[in-house]
Every structure is written in C-alpha cells, then in structure tokens.
Amino acid sequence: DTGVSQNPRHKITKRGQNVTFRCDPISEHNRLYWYRQTLGQGPEFLTYFQNEAQLEKSRLLSDRFSAERPKGSFSTLEIQRTEQGDSAMYLCASSSNKDRIEETQYFGPGTRLLVL
Amino acid sequence: KQEVTQIPAALSVPEGENLVLNCSFTDSAIYNLQWFRQDPGKGLTSLLLIQSSQREQTSGRLNASLDKSSGRSTLYIAASQPGDSATYLCAVTGENTGFQKLVFGTGTRLLVSP
C-alpha cells in the first residue's frame, strides 16, 4: 500500500492552455474524490466516483472541468482553457465503502496549479 | 448549507503545553467528523474520525470529542512538540450534504516553538 499518488506535483501553465492531472488511489479503494484548495482555505469538494461512475459533481466544476475514472482505478481531472482563478492545489482522496458511514478519506499530496 | 468554523485561526505555544483546537458546524445532521493535519504545501493526513454516534476518539497524544447536538468538536493535543506544527482541519459529512462529501473548515495554523 503506497497511499494515494498524484502527478504532476506542480504545474505552471499559461492562461488558455489545457492541463490534465492524474490520481492513483489506494489499490483496494473503490471511491475516489477530487477537491480544490486555495491559499488559506479548507479544501472544497469537486466530484467523486464510485468505481467508474461519477456520482456527484459540485457547482464549482464548471463546463471547463472534466473528470474521468475509466476503469475504476486511476482518475484524471482536465481543465480546459485555464483561467488565473483556477490556480489552486488540487487534491485527490480515496476511500473504501466496506463501512458505509465510517469510511475515512485518505488524501494524496496534491497537484499545485499556477496559471499565469 | 453546512458551514464549518475553526477557532482560533492561528495558535502559537511553547513546547510541552497542552492545547485545544475548536471546530463548530451549523448543521448537526452529520454522519461523521474528521480531523486532518496539513503540512505546508502538502496533502492532508487523517488524524481521527468520529462517527456521529460517538463522543470521542483517541490516538496517542490526540483526543477528539464530539458534541453533535451543539455542533461542536474539539481536538486536544497533549504535551505538544515542535513536530506538531502544522495546519489542523476539521471536516464533516452529513445527511444534507451527502455522506461522501467532506465539508471543511478553514483550519487552525499551529506553531509549537522549542
């Protein structure tokens, strides 16, 4: 068990470019989450998957954002036509629903995005 | 809408002190409450999870309590050490926000000086 991993750890891009982040959850976890955290704030929920199904999306996830988890394992988060307001830390977490209410979410190290 | 508040926003203590971090939430219909630690520029490390039916959880020098009816939780850190310096975040899942979605507070930034 190597924990949740995220790549890249840092990304600098110019406004208008597309970026894609990857998250690899803990291997036996069937639930995967994406959060966004701006400086000085707590993380905000973006979306979550159970296996390959995307079950909930936040209103924060505009049309420029898309997340996938094609085989129920790793997930990607793509931001199209990036804006300066997209600059943030993007956090991925995973959990197992063996214990439906008690499950703990385990977080990865995050991808820090800076849009110039 | 669930709102989570953490007080104080920042705390500085000398090594060895016992300290209490506070978390309050507006909607008491929660499933569970989690305390996390976040080091600068890093991801979150889960410290403790308290189910809505529980009153407290303990792990080493950490003790978290939950008073669901009043919408409050405290994280007690005994005999603080410089290595405890980090931001501490509490988060809840709830019946009205979805039991999968963590709603976070803005955190308490703790500095323990040698």
mmCIF file of C-alpha atoms in Angstrom:
data_model
loop_
_atom_site.group_PDB
_atom_site.id
_atom_site.type_symbol
_atom_site.label_atom_id
_atom_site.label_comp_id
_atom_site.label_asym_id
_atom_site.label_seq_id
_atom_site.Cartn_x
_atom_site.Cartn_y
_atom_site.Cartn_z
ATOM 1 C CA ASP A 1 0.000 0.000 0.000
ATOM 2 C CA THR A 2 1.770 3.109 -1.228
ATOM 3 C CA GLY A 3 -1.017 5.552 -0.481
ATOM 4 C CA VAL A 4 -2.702 7.955 -2.875
ATOM 5 C CA SER A 5 -0.364 9.381 -5.501
ATOM 6 C CA GLN A 6 -0.866 12.399 -7.733
ATOM 7 C CA ASN A 7 1.014 13.615 -10.791
ATOM 8 C CA PRO A 8 2.345 16.071 -11.559
ATOM 9 C CA ARG A 9 3.056 17.647 -8.170
ATOM 10 C CA HIS A 10 3.401 21.105 -9.688
ATOM 11 C CA LYS A 11 2.138 22.604 -12.931
ATOM 12 C CA ILE A 12 2.689 26.076 -14.325
ATOM 13 C CA THR A 13 0.708 26.985 -17.406
ATOM 14 C CA LYS A 14 -0.362 29.998 -19.387
ATOM 15 C CA ARG A 15 -3.932 31.199 -19.385
ATOM 16 C CA GLY A 16 -5.968 29.460 -22.047
ATOM 17 C CA GLN A 17 -3.977 26.240 -22.062
ATOM 18 C CA ASN A 18 -5.410 22.843 -21.131
ATOM 19 C CA VAL A 19 -3.995 20.830 -18.231
ATOM 20 C CA THR A 20 -4.576 17.275 -17.028
ATOM 21 C CA PHE A 21 -3.850 15.825 -13.617
ATOM 22 C CA ARG A 22 -3.705 12.178 -12.621
ATOM 23 C CA CYS A 23 -4.629 10.471 -9.364
ATOM 24 C CA ASP A 24 -3.846 6.879 -8.401
ATOM 25 C CA PRO A 25 -5.893 5.817 -5.365
ATOM 26 C CA ILE A 26 -5.076 3.195 -2.766
ATOM 27 C CA SER A 27 -5.456 -0.060 -4.649
ATOM 28 C CA GLU A 28 -8.440 -1.595 -2.863
ATOM 29 C CA HIS A 29 -10.405 1.668 -2.592
ATOM 30 C CA ASN A 30 -13.472 1.901 -4.801
ATOM 31 C CA ARG A 31 -14.273 5.562 -4.081
ATOM 32 C CA LEU A 32 -12.233 8.468 -5.391
ATOM 33 C CA TYR A 33 -12.685 12.184 -4.740
ATOM 34 C CA TRP A 34 -11.355 15.449 -6.103
ATOM 35 C CA TYR A 35 -11.102 18.611 -4.005
ATOM 36 C CA ARG A 36 -9.693 22.068 -4.681
ATOM 37 C CA GLN A 37 -7.902 24.169 -2.085
ATOM 38 C CA THR A 38 -6.971 27.824 -2.441
ATOM 39 C CA LEU A 39 -4.497 29.594 -0.195
ATOM 40 C CA GLY A 40 -5.674 29.953 3.388
ATOM 41 C CA GLN A 41 -8.875 27.996 2.810
ATOM 42 C CA GLY A 42 -10.010 24.477 3.505
ATOM 43 C CA PRO A 43 -10.459 22.078 0.588
ATOM 44 C CA GLU A 44 -13.713 22.292 -1.376
ATOM 45 C CA PHE A 45 -15.388 19.241 -2.864
ATOM 46 C CA LEU A 46 -15.403 18.983 -6.657
ATOM 47 C CA THR A 47 -16.579 15.478 -7.551
ATOM 48 C CA TYR A 48 -16.482 11.825 -6.589
ATOM 49 C CA PHE A 49 -16.535 8.421 -8.228
ATOM 50 C CA GLN A 50 -17.658 5.044 -7.078
ATOM 51 C CA ASN A 51 -15.760 2.607 -9.257
ATOM 52 C CA GLU A 52 -16.001 4.162 -12.742
ATOM 53 C CA ALA A 53 -19.268 6.021 -12.135
ATOM 54 C CA GLN A 54 -19.162 9.739 -11.398
ATOM 55 C CA LEU A 55 -21.892 10.085 -8.788
ATOM 56 C CA GLU A 56 -21.736 13.719 -7.748
ATOM 57 C CA LYS A 57 -20.385 16.964 -9.168
ATOM 58 C CA SER A 58 -20.107 20.281 -7.371
ATOM 59 C CA ARG A 59 -21.324 23.515 -8.905
ATOM 60 C CA LEU A 60 -17.662 24.545 -8.670
ATOM 61 C CA LEU A 61 -16.974 22.120 -11.502
ATOM 62 C CA SER A 62 -17.697 24.343 -14.488
ATOM 63 C CA ASP A 63 -18.005 23.123 -18.069
ATOM 64 C CA ARG A 64 -14.261 23.615 -18.467
ATOM 65 C CA PHE A 65 -13.594 20.866 -15.942
ATOM 66 C CA SER A 66 -13.967 17.173 -16.675
ATOM 67 C CA ALA A 67 -13.048 14.182 -14.572
ATOM 68 C CA GLU A 68 -12.871 10.552 -15.577
ATOM 69 C CA ARG A 69 -12.160 7.224 -13.991
ATOM 70 C CA PRO A 70 -12.396 4.921 -16.994
ATOM 71 C CA LYS A 71 -11.533 1.578 -15.421
ATOM 72 C CA GLY A 72 -12.412 2.290 -11.846
ATOM 73 C CA SER A 73 -8.768 2.653 -10.911
ATOM 74 C CA PHE A 74 -6.855 5.887 -11.617
ATOM 75 C CA SER A 75 -8.644 9.145 -12.364
ATOM 76 C CA THR A 76 -7.842 12.199 -14.445
ATOM 77 C CA LEU A 77 -9.006 15.775 -13.969
ATOM 78 C CA GLU A 78 -8.776 18.008 -17.022
ATOM 79 C CA ILE A 79 -9.162 21.758 -17.057
ATOM 80 C CA GLN A 80 -9.692 23.329 -20.452
ATOM 81 C CA ARG A 81 -8.934 26.969 -21.300
ATOM 82 C CA THR A 82 -7.384 27.599 -17.902
ATOM 83 C CA GLU A 83 -8.021 30.896 -16.135
ATOM 84 C CA GLN A 84 -5.999 32.590 -13.420
ATOM 85 C CA GLY A 85 -8.770 31.783 -10.954
ATOM 86 C CA ASP A 86 -8.053 28.089 -11.482
ATOM 87 C CA SER A 87 -4.763 28.477 -9.625
ATOM 88 C CA ALA A 88 -5.060 26.229 -6.579
ATOM 89 C CA MET A 89 -3.997 22.937 -5.040
ATOM 90 C CA TYR A 90 -5.983 20.040 -6.491
ATOM 91 C CA LEU A 91 -6.309 17.211 -4.014
ATOM 92 C CA CYS A 92 -7.367 13.647 -4.653
ATOM 93 C CA ALA A 93 -8.620 11.267 -1.970
ATOM 94 C CA SER A 94 -9.829 7.691 -1.890
ATOM 95 C CA SER A 95 -11.850 5.510 0.454
ATOM 96 C CA SER A 96 -13.473 2.123 0.724
ATOM 97 C CA ASN A 97 -17.179 1.642 1.348
ATOM 98 C CA LYS A 98 -16.779 -1.527 3.361
ATOM 99 C CA ASP A 99 -18.013 0.536 6.290
ATOM 100 C CA ARG A 100 -20.561 2.792 4.649
ATOM 101 C CA ILE A 101 -20.595 5.625 7.110
ATOM 102 C CA GLU A 102 -17.340 5.126 8.927
ATOM 103 C CA GLU A 103 -15.027 5.337 5.951
ATOM 104 C CA THR A 104 -12.002 7.556 6.174
ATOM 105 C CA GLN A 105 -10.858 9.516 3.148
ATOM 106 C CA TYR A 106 -7.109 9.271 2.508
ATOM 107 C CA PHE A 107 -5.571 12.169 0.645
ATOM 108 C CA GLY A 108 -2.752 12.392 -1.848
ATOM 109 C CA PRO A 109 -0.036 15.077 -1.821
ATOM 110 C CA GLY A 110 -1.903 17.273 -4.276
ATOM 111 C CA THR A 111 -1.094 18.982 -7.570
ATOM 112 C CA ARG A 112 -0.353 22.666 -7.276
ATOM 113 C CA LEU A 113 -1.500 24.580 -10.358
ATOM 114 C CA LEU A 114 -0.357 28.086 -11.211
ATOM 115 C CA VAL A 115 -1.970 29.797 -14.172
ATOM 116 C CA LEU A 116 -0.028 32.803 -15.448
ATOM 117 C CA LYS B 1 -25.917 24.877 3.890
ATOM 118 C CA GLN B 2 -23.362 23.293 6.183
ATOM 119 C CA GLU B 3 -20.713 25.714 7.407
ATOM 120 C CA VAL B 4 -17.681 24.694 9.441
ATOM 121 C CA THR B 5 -15.766 27.203 11.538
ATOM 122 C CA GLN B 6 -12.468 26.723 13.305
ATOM 123 C CA ILE B 7 -11.188 28.852 16.146
ATOM 124 C CA PRO B 8 -8.557 30.107 16.614
ATOM 125 C CA ALA B 9 -7.244 30.697 13.101
ATOM 126 C CA ALA B 10 -3.694 30.572 14.426
ATOM 127 C CA LEU B 11 -2.092 29.467 17.655
ATOM 128 C CA SER B 12 1.470 29.697 18.946
ATOM 129 C CA VAL B 13 2.539 27.768 22.047
ATOM 130 C CA PRO B 14 5.778 26.699 23.700
ATOM 131 C CA GLU B 15 6.755 23.060 23.575
ATOM 132 C CA GLY B 16 5.157 20.884 26.234
ATOM 133 C CA GLU B 17 1.869 22.756 26.527
ATOM 134 C CA ASN B 18 -1.470 21.024 26.262
ATOM 135 C CA LEU B 19 -3.773 22.727 23.788
ATOM 136 C CA VAL B 20 -7.298 22.629 22.410
ATOM 137 C CA LEU B 21 -8.457 23.358 18.893
ATOM 138 C CA ASN B 22 -12.109 24.097 18.279
ATOM 139 C CA CYS B 23 -14.424 23.231 15.417
ATOM 140 C CA SER B 24 -18.094 24.124 15.070
ATOM 141 C CA PHE B 25 -20.642 23.212 12.399
ATOM 142 C CA THR B 26 -24.057 24.678 11.681
ATOM 143 C CA ASP B 27 -25.988 21.563 10.628
ATOM 144 C CA SER B 28 -25.984 18.913 13.345
ATOM 145 C CA ALA B 29 -27.219 16.177 10.990
ATOM 146 C CA ILE B 30 -23.732 14.794 10.413
ATOM 147 C CA TYR B 31 -22.556 11.255 9.704
ATOM 148 C CA ASN B 32 -19.052 11.758 10.954
ATOM 149 C CA LEU B 33 -16.369 14.320 11.688
ATOM 150 C CA GLN B 34 -12.718 14.004 10.741
ATOM 151 C CA TRP B 35 -9.662 15.861 11.928
ATOM 152 C CA PHE B 36 -6.766 16.247 9.485
ATOM 153 C CA ARG B 37 -3.282 17.624 9.634
ATOM 154 C CA GLN B 38 -1.743 19.512 6.703
ATOM 155 C CA ASP B 39 1.918 20.450 6.475
ATOM 156 C CA PRO B 40 2.803 23.463 4.283
ATOM 157 C CA GLY B 41 2.371 22.705 0.596
ATOM 158 C CA LYS B 42 1.391 19.115 1.294
ATOM 159 C CA GLY B 43 -1.696 16.950 1.252
ATOM 160 C CA LEU B 44 -3.877 16.047 4.229
ATOM 161 C CA THR B 45 -3.155 13.354 6.802
ATOM 162 C CA SER B 46 -6.159 11.881 8.585
ATOM 163 C CA LEU B 47 -5.777 12.009 12.359
ATOM 164 C CA LEU B 48 -9.086 10.912 13.824
ATOM 165 C CA LEU B 49 -12.596 10.088 12.630
ATOM 166 C CA ILE B 50 -15.550 10.293 15.000
ATOM 167 C CA GLN B 51 -18.854 8.762 14.000
ATOM 168 C CA SER B 52 -21.995 10.741 14.819
ATOM 169 C CA SER B 53 -22.907 8.172 17.485
ATOM 170 C CA GLN B 54 -19.560 8.529 19.267
ATOM 171 C CA ARG B 55 -18.484 11.112 21.821
ATOM 172 C CA GLU B 56 -14.718 10.882 21.448
ATOM 173 C CA GLN B 57 -11.767 9.168 19.812
ATOM 174 C CA THR B 58 -8.168 8.928 20.958
ATOM 175 C CA SER B 59 -4.901 8.303 19.167
ATOM 176 C CA GLY B 60 -1.678 8.718 21.097
ATOM 177 C CA ARG B 61 -1.437 12.302 22.337
ATOM 178 C CA LEU B 62 -4.556 13.299 20.410
ATOM 179 C CA ASN B 63 -8.101 13.217 21.710
ATOM 180 C CA ALA B 64 -11.077 14.423 19.719
ATOM 181 C CA SER B 65 -14.508 14.958 21.212
ATOM 182 C CA LEU B 66 -17.838 15.473 19.515
ATOM 183 C CA ASP B 67 -20.993 17.137 20.805
ATOM 184 C CA LYS B 68 -23.297 16.641 17.866
ATOM 185 C CA SER B 69 -26.329 18.401 19.333
ATOM 186 C CA SER B 70 -24.412 21.618 19.945
ATOM 187 C CA GLY B 71 -22.454 21.329 16.696
ATOM 188 C CA ARG B 72 -19.016 21.287 18.253
ATOM 189 C CA SER B 73 -15.845 19.255 18.264
ATOM 190 C CA THR B 74 -12.532 19.786 19.992
ATOM 191 C CA LEU B 75 -9.106 18.362 19.269
ATOM 192 C CA TYR B 76 -6.944 18.096 22.362
ATOM 193 C CA ILE B 77 -3.184 17.756 21.880
ATOM 194 C CA ALA B 78 -1.240 16.739 24.953
ATOM 195 C CA ALA B 79 2.391 17.673 25.583
ATOM 196 C CA SER B 80 2.813 19.497 22.295
ATOM 197 C CA GLN B 81 6.032 19.100 20.299
ATOM 198 C CA PRO B 82 7.625 21.198 17.543
ATOM 199 C CA GLY B 83 6.748 18.388 15.131
ATOM 200 C CA ASP B 84 3.071 19.093 15.804
ATOM 201 C CA SER B 85 3.419 22.408 13.959
ATOM 202 C CA ALA B 86 1.004 22.277 11.022
ATOM 203 C CA THR B 87 -2.472 23.360 9.995
ATOM 204 C CA TYR B 88 -5.264 21.326 11.546
ATOM 205 C CA LEU B 89 -8.510 20.983 9.600
ATOM 206 C CA CYS B 90 -11.810 19.537 10.671
ATOM 207 C CA ALA B 91 -14.397 18.306 8.200
ATOM 208 C CA VAL B 92 -17.861 16.765 8.367
ATOM 209 C CA THR B 93 -20.036 14.609 6.169
ATOM 210 C CA GLY B 94 -23.752 14.963 6.597
ATOM 211 C CA GLU B 95 -27.240 13.858 5.705
ATOM 212 C CA ASN B 96 -27.942 17.118 3.871
ATOM 213 C CA THR B 97 -24.609 17.486 2.104
ATOM 214 C CA GLY B 98 -24.062 13.843 1.194
ATOM 215 C CA PHE B 99 -22.188 11.295 3.238
ATOM 216 C CA GLN B 100 -19.377 11.215 0.695
ATOM 217 C CA LYS B 101 -18.645 14.930 0.600
ATOM 218 C CA LEU B 102 -16.365 16.389 3.243
ATOM 219 C CA VAL B 103 -17.135 19.983 4.181
ATOM 220 C CA PHE B 104 -14.029 21.584 5.642
ATOM 221 C CA GLY B 105 -13.292 24.436 7.977
ATOM 222 C CA THR B 106 -10.541 26.915 7.139
ATOM 223 C CA GLY B 107 -8.157 25.371 9.648
ATOM 224 C CA THR B 108 -6.093 26.347 12.669
ATOM 225 C CA ARG B 109 -2.424 27.038 11.996
ATOM 226 C CA LEU B 110 -0.416 25.734 14.944
ATOM 227 C CA LEU B 111 3.161 26.666 15.749
ATOM 228 C CA VAL B 112 4.924 24.884 18.612
ATOM 229 C CA SER B 113 8.201 26.522 19.497
ATOM 230 C CA PRO B 114 11.108 24.662 21.157
#
